[in-house]
Amino acid sequence: MTPSTRHLIIVLGDQLDRESSVFDGFDPAHDAIVMAEVSEEATHVWSHQMRIALFRSAMRHFAQWLRGRGWPLHYLDEDAHFSVSLSAAVEALIRQLQPLRLIVCKPGDWRVEQALLALAGQTDLPLDIRVDRHFYTTPQEFAAWAQGRSELRLDYFYREQRRRHGVLMDSAKPLGGQWNYDSENRAAFGKQGPSPLPPVLAFPPDALTRQVLDEVGARYAAHPGHLDAFDWPVTSEDAEAALDDFIRYRLADFGRWQDAMWLGQDWLYHSRLSAALNLKLISPRRVVDAVERAHRRGEADIAAAEGFIRQILGWREYVRGLYWLRMPGYLDDNALNAQQALPEFYWTGDTEMNCLHQCIEQTLRLGYAHHIQRLMVTGLFALLLGVRPRQVHEWYLAVYVDAVEWVELPNVIGMSQYADGGVMASKPYVASGKYIQRMSNYCSTCRFDPAQATGSRACPFTTLYWDFLSRHQQRLAHNPRMQFQLRNLKRLQPDARAAIADQALRLRRHLDITSTAVEEPAPPPDTDPTEESHVC
């Protein structure tokens, strides 16, 4: 008997691209599509309720679009008895439809790709893994670029991307005469705070999203986070509207203030496009082209436009290339031999350290925090404390709505935790509490003093910063970008270093942030750590 299905097209939850390569040559008379909501994707890390809901709402809206085209779709929700894993769901359809071939777009998770390869082997079916045209660069192209290089650095890769794709170029030269305007994009608001901010474009849940929210709230009530503030783009049309809103109201000020933080201001000048980009609801080319056009129209200066474009054309492509270059071993990198458990307050926000409380509370409420809140607050504390990198990675993958492993893991393992020993970043991004004080007003309502490393009011960030430098002094001694910080470390007297080490030990053992240790003189100032790009 001749099978009725030629190709079974597998559309993953983060592959909601209407122009996806999986649809090349699609014949609705002979091919079928499968999408599946499976519990494994919500539980292999303990996912935030908002993250689960965003993926499922976007998937169901994409399914509506597919059905609107008249394409045969098998949409398997979590009530299906085989919905524990993607492999089980697809295998059940294989038995039913008996296709000749499986087709999928390059997954964003190594784990998912391995599961599909194993399924193809078990069912004796060819698996066609097609190029993800959503990206500017393929993993193979990145590997070719990386081959033979003594070190991999974003700046070299980013310049080649600019030249190759003609982005922000003036003939053969960078537009404006510089490749990178990062030095102009690190301003703090100062005591006056930000100017009145434009309202964020709202995406109130429609009936389909409300149904998802009800289901997730019932089935995943024990998971972290909340659903009350759900307000994310869930369709391509929503994503286009979010892009237009960002360019009109925030792009001009994004560059200068992109690293700043402020109490009560969740979004500031950020775009809210990362989740839509990572779900493939909008093309990065569309975003980059729109931002460049806005600059050329005079709506944003070159520093703002370049700073935003670098995050997409540069950093986003770079981290994906590194992910596929280094997996699966990247998961277990731990160059600094960090062994501390992730503090419980990362799941609750219940801590007296106000910066951590604010950033984690925002994360639990929205499933979102911007790149400096992630890198230089939650990530910095985990790095200084010495938390096992894989635990840090799993927390970030669980709690942020834009987290897909290809982008989250390198940012955490490589950039945030320096667990790859410098493959991604040229230095560990460490600073004392004074960096957070400079870039925010979190410290103004915190009982800890960022200038103090020991004593009852010592800021745990400052204590752990000096302890980090002491513990890793030998490893970092030959890193030219760490010399200023290490020179400051050498200025500390032996008794001060001993007191810091003692207080850090008690922090590490008990997270004893109410220490009554004897006051010691404040250590010398540290330096601004943010000298490379980050993904927002």
PDB file of N, CA and C in Angstrom, residues 30-64:
ATOM      1  N   HIS A  30      -0.037  16.175  -0.643  1.00  0.00           N
ATOM      2  CA  HIS A  30       0.770  15.002  -0.311  1.00  0.00           C
ATOM      3  C   HIS A  30       1.571  15.134   0.996  1.00  0.00           C
ATOM      4  N   ASP A  31       1.668  16.332   1.540  1.00  0.00           N
ATOM      5  CA  ASP A  31       2.472  16.561   2.735  1.00  0.00           C
ATOM      6  C   ASP A  31       1.577  16.942   3.910  1.00  0.00           C
ATOM      7  N   ALA A  32       2.108  16.816   5.102  1.00  0.00           N
ATOM      8  CA  ALA A  32       1.378  17.181   6.316  1.00  0.00           C
ATOM      9  C   ALA A  32       2.327  17.865   7.282  1.00  0.00           C
ATOM     10  N   ILE A  33       1.751  18.650   8.185  1.00  0.00           N
ATOM     11  CA  ILE A  33       2.508  19.402   9.180  1.00  0.00           C
ATOM     12  C   ILE A  33       2.106  18.920  10.565  1.00  0.00           C
ATOM     13  N   VAL A  34       3.074  18.833  11.452  1.00  0.00           N
ATOM     14  CA  VAL A  34       2.782  18.510  12.843  1.00  0.00           C
ATOM     15  C   VAL A  34       3.375  19.575  13.751  1.00  0.00           C
ATOM     16  N   MET A  35       2.561  20.009  14.713  1.00  0.00           N
ATOM     17  CA  MET A  35       3.019  20.855  15.804  1.00  0.00           C
ATOM     18  C   MET A  35       2.540  20.198  17.093  1.00  0.00           C
ATOM     19  N   ALA A  36       3.357  20.274  18.147  1.00  0.00           N
ATOM     20  CA  ALA A  36       3.003  19.568  19.373  1.00  0.00           C
ATOM     21  C   ALA A  36       3.355  20.390  20.599  1.00  0.00           C
ATOM     22  N   GLU A  37       2.404  20.517  21.504  1.00  0.00           N
ATOM     23  CA  GLU A  37       2.655  21.062  22.832  1.00  0.00           C
ATOM     24  C   GLU A  37       2.965  19.880  23.742  1.00  0.00           C
ATOM     25  N   VAL A  38       4.186  19.807  24.226  1.00  0.00           N
ATOM     26  CA  VAL A  38       4.574  18.639  25.018  1.00  0.00           C
ATOM     27  C   VAL A  38       5.086  19.081  26.378  1.00  0.00           C
ATOM     28  N   SER A  39       4.771  18.300  27.382  1.00  0.00           N
ATOM     29  CA  SER A  39       5.128  18.669  28.749  1.00  0.00           C
ATOM     30  C   SER A  39       6.640  18.725  28.953  1.00  0.00           C
ATOM     31  N   GLU A  40       7.396  17.926  28.190  1.00  0.00           N
ATOM     32  CA  GLU A  40       8.853  17.913  28.341  1.00  0.00           C
ATOM     33  C   GLU A  40       9.447  19.308  28.154  1.00  0.00           C
ATOM     34  N   GLU A  41       8.893  20.092  27.236  1.00  0.00           N
ATOM     35  CA  GLU A  41       9.444  21.412  26.956  1.00  0.00           C
ATOM     36  C   GLU A  41       9.167  22.404  28.085  1.00  0.00           C
ATOM     37  N   ALA A  42       8.224  22.085  28.950  1.00  0.00           N
ATOM     38  CA  ALA A  42       7.954  22.947  30.102  1.00  0.00           C
ATOM     39  C   ALA A  42       8.647  22.474  31.364  1.00  0.00           C
ATOM     40  N   THR A  43       9.136  21.233  31.347  1.00  0.00           N
ATOM     41  CA  THR A  43       9.632  20.646  32.595  1.00  0.00           C
ATOM     42  C   THR A  43      11.087  20.197  32.559  1.00  0.00           C
ATOM     43  N   HIS A  44      11.728  20.117  31.390  1.00  0.00           N
ATOM     44  CA  HIS A  44      13.132  19.696  31.411  1.00  0.00           C
ATOM     45  C   HIS A  44      13.982  20.735  32.134  1.00  0.00           C
ATOM     46  N   VAL A  45      13.560  22.004  32.103  1.00  0.00           N
ATOM     47  CA  VAL A  45      13.917  22.988  33.119  1.00  0.00           C
ATOM     48  C   VAL A  45      12.584  23.503  33.646  1.00  0.00           C
ATOM     49  N   TRP A  46      12.571  23.961  34.901  1.00  0.00           N
ATOM     50  CA  TRP A  46      11.305  24.287  35.560  1.00  0.00           C
ATOM     51  C   TRP A  46      10.815  25.642  35.061  1.00  0.00           C
ATOM     52  N   SER A  47      10.174  25.640  33.881  1.00  0.00           N
ATOM     53  CA  SER A  47       9.920  26.861  33.129  1.00  0.00           C
ATOM     54  C   SER A  47       8.927  27.795  33.804  1.00  0.00           C
ATOM     55  N   HIS A  48       9.205  29.063  33.670  1.00  0.00           N
ATOM     56  CA  HIS A  48       8.332  30.154  34.084  1.00  0.00           C
ATOM     57  C   HIS A  48       6.970  29.982  33.397  1.00  0.00           C
ATOM     58  N   GLN A  49       5.896  30.224  34.128  1.00  0.00           N
ATOM     59  CA  GLN A  49       4.565  30.115  33.545  1.00  0.00           C
ATOM     60  C   GLN A  49       4.407  31.036  32.337  1.00  0.00           C
ATOM     61  N   MET A  50       4.988  32.238  32.396  1.00  0.00           N
ATOM     62  CA  MET A  50       4.888  33.187  31.290  1.00  0.00           C
ATOM     63  C   MET A  50       5.587  32.643  30.048  1.00  0.00           C
ATOM     64  N   ARG A  51       6.707  31.970  30.230  1.00  0.00           N
ATOM     65  CA  ARG A  51       7.431  31.399  29.089  1.00  0.00           C
ATOM     66  C   ARG A  51       6.604  30.299  28.432  1.00  0.00           C
ATOM     67  N   ILE A  52       6.041  29.409  29.231  1.00  0.00           N
ATOM     68  CA  ILE A  52       5.203  28.343  28.685  1.00  0.00           C
ATOM     69  C   ILE A  52       4.037  28.950  27.906  1.00  0.00           C
ATOM     70  N   ALA A  53       3.385  29.942  28.502  1.00  0.00           N
ATOM     71  CA  ALA A  53       2.217  30.547  27.873  1.00  0.00           C
ATOM     72  C   ALA A  53       2.571  31.260  26.574  1.00  0.00           C
ATOM     73  N   LEU A  54       3.704  31.967  26.551  1.00  0.00           N
ATOM     74  CA  LEU A  54       4.086  32.683  25.338  1.00  0.00           C
ATOM     75  C   LEU A  54       4.332  31.698  24.195  1.00  0.00           C
ATOM     76  N   PHE A  55       5.108  30.649  24.457  1.00  0.00           N
ATOM     77  CA  PHE A  55       5.365  29.674  23.406  1.00  0.00           C
ATOM     78  C   PHE A  55       4.052  29.088  22.884  1.00  0.00           C
ATOM     79  N   ARG A  56       3.178  28.686  23.781  1.00  0.00           N
ATOM     80  CA  ARG A  56       1.957  28.004  23.352  1.00  0.00           C
ATOM     81  C   ARG A  56       0.973  28.943  22.662  1.00  0.00           C
ATOM     82  N   SER A  57       0.874  30.174  23.145  1.00  0.00           N
ATOM     83  CA  SER A  57       0.005  31.126  22.461  1.00  0.00           C
ATOM     84  C   SER A  57       0.516  31.415  21.056  1.00  0.00           C
ATOM     85  N   ALA A  58       1.816  31.656  20.932  1.00  0.00           N
ATOM     86  CA  ALA A  58       2.387  31.918  19.607  1.00  0.00           C
ATOM     87  C   ALA A  58       2.222  30.713  18.689  1.00  0.00           C
ATOM     88  N   MET A  59       2.390  29.502  19.240  1.00  0.00           N
ATOM     89  CA  MET A  59       2.201  28.297  18.441  1.00  0.00           C
ATOM     90  C   MET A  59       0.762  28.177  17.941  1.00  0.00           C
ATOM     91  N   ARG A  60      -0.196  28.431  18.807  1.00  0.00           N
ATOM     92  CA  ARG A  60      -1.594  28.289  18.396  1.00  0.00           C
ATOM     93  C   ARG A  60      -2.001  29.357  17.383  1.00  0.00           C
ATOM     94  N   HIS A  61      -1.450  30.554  17.533  1.00  0.00           N
ATOM     95  CA  HIS A  61      -1.724  31.577  16.522  1.00  0.00           C
ATOM     96  C   HIS A  61      -1.072  31.207  15.188  1.00  0.00           C
ATOM     97  N   PHE A  62       0.103  30.619  15.234  1.00  0.00           N
ATOM     98  CA  PHE A  62       0.741  30.168  13.992  1.00  0.00           C
ATOM     99  C   PHE A  62      -0.072  29.044  13.354  1.00  0.00           C
ATOM    100  N   ALA A  63      -0.596  28.159  14.192  1.00  0.00           N
ATOM    101  CA  ALA A  63      -1.449  27.088  13.676  1.00  0.00           C
ATOM    102  C   ALA A  63      -2.675  27.663  12.974  1.00  0.00           C
ATOM    103  N   GLN A  64      -3.243  28.724  13.520  1.00  0.00           N
ATOM    104  CA  GLN A  64      -4.369  29.382  12.856  1.00  0.00           C
ATOM    105  C   GLN A  64      -3.975  29.875  11.469  1.00  0.00           C
TER     106      GLN A  64
END
